[in-house]
Short mmCIF file of C-alpha atoms and ligand atoms in Angstrom, two decimals:
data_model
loop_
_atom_site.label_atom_id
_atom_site.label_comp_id
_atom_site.label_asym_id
_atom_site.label_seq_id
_atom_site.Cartn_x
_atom_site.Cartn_y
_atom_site.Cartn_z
CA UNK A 1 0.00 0.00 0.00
CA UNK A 2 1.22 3.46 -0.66
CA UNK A 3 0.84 6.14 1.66
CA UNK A 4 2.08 9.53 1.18
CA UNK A 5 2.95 11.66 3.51
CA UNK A 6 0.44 14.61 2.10
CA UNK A 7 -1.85 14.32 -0.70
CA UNK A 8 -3.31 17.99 -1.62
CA UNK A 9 -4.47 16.56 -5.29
CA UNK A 10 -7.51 14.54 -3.08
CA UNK A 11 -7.87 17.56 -1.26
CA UNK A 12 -8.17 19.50 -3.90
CA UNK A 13 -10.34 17.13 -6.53
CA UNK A 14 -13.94 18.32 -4.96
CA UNK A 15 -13.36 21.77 -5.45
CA UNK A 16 -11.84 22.16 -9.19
CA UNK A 17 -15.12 24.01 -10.52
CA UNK A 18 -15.62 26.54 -7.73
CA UNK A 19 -11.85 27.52 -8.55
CA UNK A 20 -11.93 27.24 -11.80
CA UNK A 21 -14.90 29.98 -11.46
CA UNK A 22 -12.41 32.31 -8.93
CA UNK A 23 -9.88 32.29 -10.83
CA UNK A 24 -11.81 33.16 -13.88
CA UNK A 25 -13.19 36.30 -12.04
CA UNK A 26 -10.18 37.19 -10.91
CA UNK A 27 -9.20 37.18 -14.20
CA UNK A 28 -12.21 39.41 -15.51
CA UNK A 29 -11.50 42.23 -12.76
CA UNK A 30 -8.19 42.35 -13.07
CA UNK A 31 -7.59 42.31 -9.60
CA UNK A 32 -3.97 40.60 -9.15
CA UNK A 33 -2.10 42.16 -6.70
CA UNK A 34 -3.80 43.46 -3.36
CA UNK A 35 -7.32 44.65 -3.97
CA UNK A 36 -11.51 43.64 -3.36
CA UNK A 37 -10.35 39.99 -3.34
CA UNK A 38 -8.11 40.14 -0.66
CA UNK A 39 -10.60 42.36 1.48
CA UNK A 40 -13.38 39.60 1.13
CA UNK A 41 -10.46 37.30 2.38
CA UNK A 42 -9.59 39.00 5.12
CA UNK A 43 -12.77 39.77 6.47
CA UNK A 44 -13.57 36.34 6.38
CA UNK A 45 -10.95 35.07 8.09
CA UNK A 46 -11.19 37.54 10.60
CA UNK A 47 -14.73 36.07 10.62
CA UNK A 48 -13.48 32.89 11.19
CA UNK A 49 -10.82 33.29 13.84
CA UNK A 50 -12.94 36.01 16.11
CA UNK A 51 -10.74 38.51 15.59
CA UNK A 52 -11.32 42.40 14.71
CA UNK A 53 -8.98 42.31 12.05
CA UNK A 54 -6.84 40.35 9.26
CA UNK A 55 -4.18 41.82 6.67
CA UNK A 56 -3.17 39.82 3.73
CA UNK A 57 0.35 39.83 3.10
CA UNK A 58 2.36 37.52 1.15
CA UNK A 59 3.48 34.66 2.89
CA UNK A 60 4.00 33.71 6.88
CA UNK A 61 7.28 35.27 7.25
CA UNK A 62 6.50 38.27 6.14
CA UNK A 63 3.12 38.43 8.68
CA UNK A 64 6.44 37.74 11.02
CA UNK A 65 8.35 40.53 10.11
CA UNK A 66 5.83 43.53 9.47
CA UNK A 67 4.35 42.54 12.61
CA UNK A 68 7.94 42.93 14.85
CA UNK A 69 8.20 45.82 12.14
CA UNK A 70 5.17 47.60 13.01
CA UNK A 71 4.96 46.97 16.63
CA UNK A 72 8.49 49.21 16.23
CA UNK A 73 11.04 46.11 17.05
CA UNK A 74 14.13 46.89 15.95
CA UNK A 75 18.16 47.57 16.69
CA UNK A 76 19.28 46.42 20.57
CA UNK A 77 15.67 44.66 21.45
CA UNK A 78 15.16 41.05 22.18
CA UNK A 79 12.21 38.79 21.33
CA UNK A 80 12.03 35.42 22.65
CA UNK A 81 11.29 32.32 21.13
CA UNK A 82 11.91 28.51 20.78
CA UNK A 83 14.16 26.97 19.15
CA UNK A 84 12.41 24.02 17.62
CA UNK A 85 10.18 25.76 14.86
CA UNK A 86 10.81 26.32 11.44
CA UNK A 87 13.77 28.80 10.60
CA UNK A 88 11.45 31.77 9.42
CA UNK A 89 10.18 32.85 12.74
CA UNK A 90 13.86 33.13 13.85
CA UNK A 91 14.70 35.11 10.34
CA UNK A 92 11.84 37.30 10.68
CA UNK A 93 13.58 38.79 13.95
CA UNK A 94 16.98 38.90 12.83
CA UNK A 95 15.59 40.89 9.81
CA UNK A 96 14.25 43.70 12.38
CA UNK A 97 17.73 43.65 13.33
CA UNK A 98 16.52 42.55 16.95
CA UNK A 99 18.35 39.56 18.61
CA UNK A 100 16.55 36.57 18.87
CA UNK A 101 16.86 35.03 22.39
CA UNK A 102 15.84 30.94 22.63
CA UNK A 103 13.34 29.47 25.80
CA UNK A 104 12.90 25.12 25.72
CA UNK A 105 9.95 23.85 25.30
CA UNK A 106 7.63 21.73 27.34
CA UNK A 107 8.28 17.81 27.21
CA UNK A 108 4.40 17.15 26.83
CA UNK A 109 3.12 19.76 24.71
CA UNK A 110 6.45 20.63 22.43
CA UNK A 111 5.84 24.73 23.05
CA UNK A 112 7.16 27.09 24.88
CA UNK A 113 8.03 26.40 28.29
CA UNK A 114 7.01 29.54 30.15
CA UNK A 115 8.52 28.76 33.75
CA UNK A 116 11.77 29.36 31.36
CA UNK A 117 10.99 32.96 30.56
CA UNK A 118 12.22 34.67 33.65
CA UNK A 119 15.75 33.48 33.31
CA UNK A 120 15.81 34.81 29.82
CA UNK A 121 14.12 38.11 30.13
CA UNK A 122 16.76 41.36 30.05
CA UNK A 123 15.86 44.98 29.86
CA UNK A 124 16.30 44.63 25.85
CA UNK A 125 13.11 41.96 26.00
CA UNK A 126 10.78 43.53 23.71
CA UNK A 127 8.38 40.87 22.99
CA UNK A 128 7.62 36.79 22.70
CA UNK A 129 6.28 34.63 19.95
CA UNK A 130 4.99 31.61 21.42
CA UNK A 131 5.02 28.67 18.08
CA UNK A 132 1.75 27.10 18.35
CA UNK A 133 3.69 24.01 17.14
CA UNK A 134 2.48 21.32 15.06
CA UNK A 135 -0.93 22.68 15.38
CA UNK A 136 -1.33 22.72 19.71
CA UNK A 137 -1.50 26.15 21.10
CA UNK A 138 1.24 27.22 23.80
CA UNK A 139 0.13 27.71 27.61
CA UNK A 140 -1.29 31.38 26.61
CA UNK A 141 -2.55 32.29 29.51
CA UNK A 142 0.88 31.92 31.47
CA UNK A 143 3.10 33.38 28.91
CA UNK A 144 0.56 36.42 28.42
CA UNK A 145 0.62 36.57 32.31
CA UNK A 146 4.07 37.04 32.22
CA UNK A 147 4.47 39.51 29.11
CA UNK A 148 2.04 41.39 30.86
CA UNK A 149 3.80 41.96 33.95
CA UNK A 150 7.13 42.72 32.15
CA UNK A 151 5.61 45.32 29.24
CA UNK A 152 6.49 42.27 26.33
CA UNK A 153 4.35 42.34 23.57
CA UNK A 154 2.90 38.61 22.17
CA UNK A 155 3.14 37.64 18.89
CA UNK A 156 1.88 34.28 18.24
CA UNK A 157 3.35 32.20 15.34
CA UNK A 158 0.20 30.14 14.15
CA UNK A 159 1.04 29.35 10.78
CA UNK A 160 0.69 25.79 11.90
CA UNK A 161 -2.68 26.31 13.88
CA UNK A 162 -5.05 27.57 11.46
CA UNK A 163 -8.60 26.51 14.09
CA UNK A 164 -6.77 25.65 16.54
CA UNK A 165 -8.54 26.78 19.78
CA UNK A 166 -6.99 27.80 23.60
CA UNK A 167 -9.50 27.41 25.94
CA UNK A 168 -12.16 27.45 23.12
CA UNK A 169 -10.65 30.44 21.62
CA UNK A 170 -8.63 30.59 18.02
CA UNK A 171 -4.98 30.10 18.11
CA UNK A 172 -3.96 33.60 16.73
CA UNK A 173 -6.57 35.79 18.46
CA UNK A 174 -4.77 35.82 22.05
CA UNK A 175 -1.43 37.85 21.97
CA UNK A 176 -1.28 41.37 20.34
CA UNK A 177 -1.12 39.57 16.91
CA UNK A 178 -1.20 36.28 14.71
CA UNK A 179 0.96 34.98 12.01
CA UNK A 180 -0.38 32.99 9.95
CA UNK A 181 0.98 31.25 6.51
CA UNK A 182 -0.71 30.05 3.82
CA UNK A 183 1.72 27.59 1.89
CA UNK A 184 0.35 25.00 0.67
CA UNK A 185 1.02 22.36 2.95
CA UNK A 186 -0.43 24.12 5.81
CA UNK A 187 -3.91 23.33 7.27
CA UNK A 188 -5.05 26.23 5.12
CA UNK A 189 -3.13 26.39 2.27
CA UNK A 190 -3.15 28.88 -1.49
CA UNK A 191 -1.63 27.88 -4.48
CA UNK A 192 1.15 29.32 -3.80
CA UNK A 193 2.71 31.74 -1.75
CA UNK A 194 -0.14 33.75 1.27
CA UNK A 195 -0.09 34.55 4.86
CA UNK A 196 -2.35 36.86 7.49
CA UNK A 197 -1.81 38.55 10.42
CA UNK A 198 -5.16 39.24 13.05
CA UNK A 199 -5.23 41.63 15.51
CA UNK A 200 -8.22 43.49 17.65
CA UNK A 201 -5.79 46.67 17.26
CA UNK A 202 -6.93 49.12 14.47
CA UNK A 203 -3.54 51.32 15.09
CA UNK A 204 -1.59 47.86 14.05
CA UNK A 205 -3.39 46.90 11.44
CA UNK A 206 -3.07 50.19 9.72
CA UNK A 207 0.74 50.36 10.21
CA UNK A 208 0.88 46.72 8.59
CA UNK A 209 -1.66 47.59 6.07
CA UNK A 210 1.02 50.79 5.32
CA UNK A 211 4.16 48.30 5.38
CA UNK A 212 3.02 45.86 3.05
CA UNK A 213 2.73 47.85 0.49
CA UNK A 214 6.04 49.96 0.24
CA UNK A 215 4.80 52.58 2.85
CA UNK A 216 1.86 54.06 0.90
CA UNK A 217 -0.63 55.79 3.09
CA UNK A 218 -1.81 56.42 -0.54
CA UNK A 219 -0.36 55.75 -3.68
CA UNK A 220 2.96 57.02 -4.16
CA UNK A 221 2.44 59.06 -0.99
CA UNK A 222 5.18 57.34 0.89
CA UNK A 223 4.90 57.99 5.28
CA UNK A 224 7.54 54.71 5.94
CA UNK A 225 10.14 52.61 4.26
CA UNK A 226 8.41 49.36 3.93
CA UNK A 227 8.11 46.28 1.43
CA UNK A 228 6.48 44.48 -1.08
CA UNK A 229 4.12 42.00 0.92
CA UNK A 230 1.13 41.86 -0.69
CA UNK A 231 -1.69 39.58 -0.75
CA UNK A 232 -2.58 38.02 -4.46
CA UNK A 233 -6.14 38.53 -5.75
CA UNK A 234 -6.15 34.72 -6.90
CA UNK A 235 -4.42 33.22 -3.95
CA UNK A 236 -7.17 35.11 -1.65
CA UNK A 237 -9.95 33.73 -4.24
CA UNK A 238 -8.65 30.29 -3.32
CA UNK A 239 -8.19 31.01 0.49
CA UNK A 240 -12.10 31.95 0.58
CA UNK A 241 -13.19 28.76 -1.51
CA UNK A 242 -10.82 26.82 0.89
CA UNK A 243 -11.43 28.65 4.09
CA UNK A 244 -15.21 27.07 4.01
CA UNK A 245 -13.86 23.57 4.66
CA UNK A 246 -11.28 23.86 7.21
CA UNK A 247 -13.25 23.30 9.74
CA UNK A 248 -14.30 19.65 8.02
CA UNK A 249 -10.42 19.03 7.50
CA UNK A 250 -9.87 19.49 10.84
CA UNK A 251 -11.97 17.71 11.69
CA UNK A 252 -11.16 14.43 9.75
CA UNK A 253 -7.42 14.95 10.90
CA UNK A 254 -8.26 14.78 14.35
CA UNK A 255 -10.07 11.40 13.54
CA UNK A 256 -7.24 10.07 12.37
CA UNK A 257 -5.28 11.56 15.03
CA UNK A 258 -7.61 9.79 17.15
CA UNK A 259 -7.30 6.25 15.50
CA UNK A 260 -3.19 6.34 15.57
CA UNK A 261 -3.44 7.08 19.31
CA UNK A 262 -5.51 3.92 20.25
CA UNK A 263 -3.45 2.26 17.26
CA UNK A 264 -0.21 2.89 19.46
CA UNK A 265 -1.91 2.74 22.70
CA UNK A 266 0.35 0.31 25.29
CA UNK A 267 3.45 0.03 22.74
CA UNK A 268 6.27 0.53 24.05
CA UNK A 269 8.66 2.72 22.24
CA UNK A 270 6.00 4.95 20.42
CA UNK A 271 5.18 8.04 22.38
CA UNK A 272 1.94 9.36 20.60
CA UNK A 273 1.45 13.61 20.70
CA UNK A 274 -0.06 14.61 23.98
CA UNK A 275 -3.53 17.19 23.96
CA UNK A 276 -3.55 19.56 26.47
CA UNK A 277 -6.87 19.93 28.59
CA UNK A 278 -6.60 23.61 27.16
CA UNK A 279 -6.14 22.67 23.54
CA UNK A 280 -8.31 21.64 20.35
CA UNK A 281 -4.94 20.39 18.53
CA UNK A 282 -5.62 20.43 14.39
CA UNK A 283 -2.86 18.07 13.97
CA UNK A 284 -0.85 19.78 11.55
CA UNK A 285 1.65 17.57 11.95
CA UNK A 286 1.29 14.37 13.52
CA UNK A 287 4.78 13.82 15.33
CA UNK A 288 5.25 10.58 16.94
CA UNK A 289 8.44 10.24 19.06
CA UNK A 290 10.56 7.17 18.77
CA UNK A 291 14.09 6.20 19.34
CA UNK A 292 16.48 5.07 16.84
CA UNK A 293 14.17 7.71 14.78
CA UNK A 294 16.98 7.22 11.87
CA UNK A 295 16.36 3.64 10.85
CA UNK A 296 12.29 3.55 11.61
CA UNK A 297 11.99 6.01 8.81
CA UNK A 298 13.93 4.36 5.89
CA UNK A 299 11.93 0.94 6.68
CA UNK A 300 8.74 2.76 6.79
CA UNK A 301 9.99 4.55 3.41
CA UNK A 302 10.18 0.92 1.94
CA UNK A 303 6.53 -0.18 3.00
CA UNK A 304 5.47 2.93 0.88
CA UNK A 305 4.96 5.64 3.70
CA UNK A 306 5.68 9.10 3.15
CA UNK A 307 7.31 10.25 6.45
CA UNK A 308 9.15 13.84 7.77
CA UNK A 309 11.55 15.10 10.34
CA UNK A 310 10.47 18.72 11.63
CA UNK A 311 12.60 19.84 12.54
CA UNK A 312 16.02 17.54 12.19
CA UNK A 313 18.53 20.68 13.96
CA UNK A 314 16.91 22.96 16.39
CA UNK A 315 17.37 26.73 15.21
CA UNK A 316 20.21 27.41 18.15
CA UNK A 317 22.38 24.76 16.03
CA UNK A 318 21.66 25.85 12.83
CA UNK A 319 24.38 26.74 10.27
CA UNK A 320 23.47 30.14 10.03
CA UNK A 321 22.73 31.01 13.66
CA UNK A 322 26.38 30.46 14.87
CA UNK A 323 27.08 33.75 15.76
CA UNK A 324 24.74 33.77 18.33
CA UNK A 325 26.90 31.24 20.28
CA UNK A 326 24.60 28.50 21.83
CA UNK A 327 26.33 25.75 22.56
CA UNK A 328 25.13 21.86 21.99
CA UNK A 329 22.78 20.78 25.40
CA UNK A 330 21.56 24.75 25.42
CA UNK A 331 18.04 23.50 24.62
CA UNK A 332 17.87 19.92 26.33
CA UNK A 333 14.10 19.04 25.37
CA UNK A 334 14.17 20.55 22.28
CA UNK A 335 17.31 18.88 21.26
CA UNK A 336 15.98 15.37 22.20
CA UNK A 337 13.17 16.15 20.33
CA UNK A 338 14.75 16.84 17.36
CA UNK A 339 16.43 13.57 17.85
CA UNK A 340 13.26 11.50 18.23
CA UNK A 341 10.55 13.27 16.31
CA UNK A 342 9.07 11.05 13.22
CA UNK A 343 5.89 12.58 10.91
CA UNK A 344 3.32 10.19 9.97
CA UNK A 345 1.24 11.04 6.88
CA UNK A 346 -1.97 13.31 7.96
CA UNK A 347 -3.99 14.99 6.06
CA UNK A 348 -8.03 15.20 5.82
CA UNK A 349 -7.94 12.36 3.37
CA UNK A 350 -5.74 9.95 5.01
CA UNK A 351 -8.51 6.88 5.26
CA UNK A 352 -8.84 4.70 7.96
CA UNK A 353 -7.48 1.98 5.87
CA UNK A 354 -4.25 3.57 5.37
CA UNK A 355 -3.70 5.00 8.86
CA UNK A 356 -4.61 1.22 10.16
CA UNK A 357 -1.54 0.45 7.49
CA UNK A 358 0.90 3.11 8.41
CA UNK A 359 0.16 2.14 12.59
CA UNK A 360 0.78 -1.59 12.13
CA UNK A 361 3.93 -0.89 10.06
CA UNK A 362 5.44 1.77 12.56
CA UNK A 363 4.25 -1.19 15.51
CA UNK A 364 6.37 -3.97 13.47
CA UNK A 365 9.56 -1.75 13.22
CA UNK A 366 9.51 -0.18 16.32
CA UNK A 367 8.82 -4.58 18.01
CA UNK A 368 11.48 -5.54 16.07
CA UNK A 369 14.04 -2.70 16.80
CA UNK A 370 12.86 -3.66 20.63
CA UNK A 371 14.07 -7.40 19.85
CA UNK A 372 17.61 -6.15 18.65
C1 PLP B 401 5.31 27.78 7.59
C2 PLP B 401 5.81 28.46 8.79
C3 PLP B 401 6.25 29.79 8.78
C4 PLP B 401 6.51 30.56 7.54
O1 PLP B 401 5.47 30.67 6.66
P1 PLP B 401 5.75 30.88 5.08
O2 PLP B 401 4.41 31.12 4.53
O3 PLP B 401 6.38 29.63 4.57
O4 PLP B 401 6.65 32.06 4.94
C5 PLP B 401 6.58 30.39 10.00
N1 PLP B 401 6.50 29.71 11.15
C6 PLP B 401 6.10 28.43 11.21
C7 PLP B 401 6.03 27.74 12.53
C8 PLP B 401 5.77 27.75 10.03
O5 PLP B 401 5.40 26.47 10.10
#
């Protein structure tokens, strides 16, 4: 049996006429870059998320970086955040020019740890992005109890947690802002490159609003230096189409969240991801933690399973983050992690057949390497 690891063509295959018909009118309006499109898609998504606002911008690291941008992050501050989440979080503060500063994460819940914030916090600590990782919001309420005490602005990173819920509210909708991408991998994904940022705060949103597009107030009326991060009029045309069954995906990936769990239930060797009581986790990734990580994956790879590694080296140990000297053992749980983290295929149209598949095959492996 094959079994990939994602399979958007299934995903998408129910839906070819309604975009056919988007794309068609974006088409007839003319309305590429920016423009009604992405209004319609970001007042829906507001909709959906309970939040006041959402700007379109171009991808998730650039919601990122206008956001430290905007919220006036720059030379000499710090931001903290974890180091096992992928690179662009970490890039969007270095390209503030503020210093990224790394907290571990929680053994249970892979996010940030927040009884690790206090040693890290300096009188450069600006703000914290929490990485609602693999789709399972951080504690919130602690780590927006502590910004709150210490002046820190809270920028979530939910490009992994589109509907996820804290305490029954949207992942996104609890800091001052969140990020959220839009590649086409993610829970909600475009055809091609999109991300959002929602916030409740009108003096934000107009500052990213200005940013995004090369620091018009109005055209060629420049008030700041900013960028080209705009929104497409056919990747929001898609985003509305696809927004309308997220919910649905969600909740088929749960199922099958579900179903691997009592799959794995009382093997040893398979640690199965962990739901907090807060949490509705949307199983972006489903992350199963196993030792010997290294040779489960190439026999799985031979029963035709499409498998992943995120992320392989935590950011502190990363190539290009050198120069900001953390050493090996820095990040103990996060580094572990790293070691032991395996993705099994999930998506909304994973069947039960094939997750039944991909669970006994995982169970055989991970018996035999116990035999060894
Ligand atoms: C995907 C992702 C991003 C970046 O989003 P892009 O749209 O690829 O730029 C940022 N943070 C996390 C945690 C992500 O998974």
């Amino acid at each position: 049996m094959k079994v990939p690891f994602l399979d958007l063509k299934a995903h998408h295959a129910p839906l070819i006429d309604k975009f056919d018909r988007a794309i068609r009118e974006v088409i007839e309006s003319s309305a590429f870059a920016g423009g009604p499109f992405v209004e319609r898609f970001e007042e829906e998504f507001a909709a959906y998320c309970g939040s006041e606002y959402a700007i379109g911008v171009g991808n998730g690291t650039d919601a990122l970086w206008l956001t430290l941008l905007a919220l006036g992050i720059g030379p000499g501050d710090e931001v903290i955040t974890v180091p096992n989440t992928f690179f662009a979080t970490v890039e969007a503060i270095t390209y503030c020019r503020a210093q990224p500063v790394f907290v571990d994460v929680d053994e249970n819940t892979f996010t940030m740890d927040p009884a690790e914030l206090e040693k890290r916090l300096t009188a450069r600590t600006k703000a914290i992005i929490p990485v609602h990782l693999f789709g399972q919001p951080a504690d919130m309420d602690t780590i927006l109890e502590f910004a709150r005490a210490h002046g820190l602005f809270v920028i979530e990173d939910a490009a992994q947690a589109h509907g996820a819920e804290y305490k029954g509210r949207k992942a996104g909708t609890l800091g001052d802002a969140g990020c959220f991408s839009f590649y086409p991998g993610k829970n909600l994904g475009a055809f091609g490159e999109a991300g959002a940022i929602v916030t409740n705060d009108a003096e934000l949103r107009e500052k990213i609003q200005v940013l995004r597009d090369h620091g018009q107030a109005r055209k060629y009326y420049h008030t700041l230096l900013g960028w080209n991060c705009r929104m497409d009029g056919i990747q929001a045309a898609i985003l509305s189409i696809k927004l309308g069954h997220l919910e649905e995906a969600n909740r088929l990936r749960r199922e099958r969240a579900l179903q691997y769990k009592q799959a794995f239930a009382g093997i040893e060797g398979v640690a199965t991801p962990f739901e907090a009581d807060y949490a509705r986790h949307v199983y972006h990734v489903y992350a199963i933690r196993v030792q010997e990580r290294d040779e489960v994956r190439p026999f799985l790879e031979e029963k035709g399973i499409g498998c992943g590694v995120h992320y392989p080296i935590p950011i502190h140990l990363q190539e290009a983050c050198r120069s900001l000297g953390y050493a090996e053992g820095s990040f103990p749980v996060a580094e572990n992690l790293a070691e032991e983290f395996l993705s099994l295929p999930m998506f909304p149209e994973l069947t039960e057949e094939q997750t039944e598949y991909v669970a006994r095959c995982v169970n055989e492996v991970v018996g035999v390497e116990a035999l060894v």
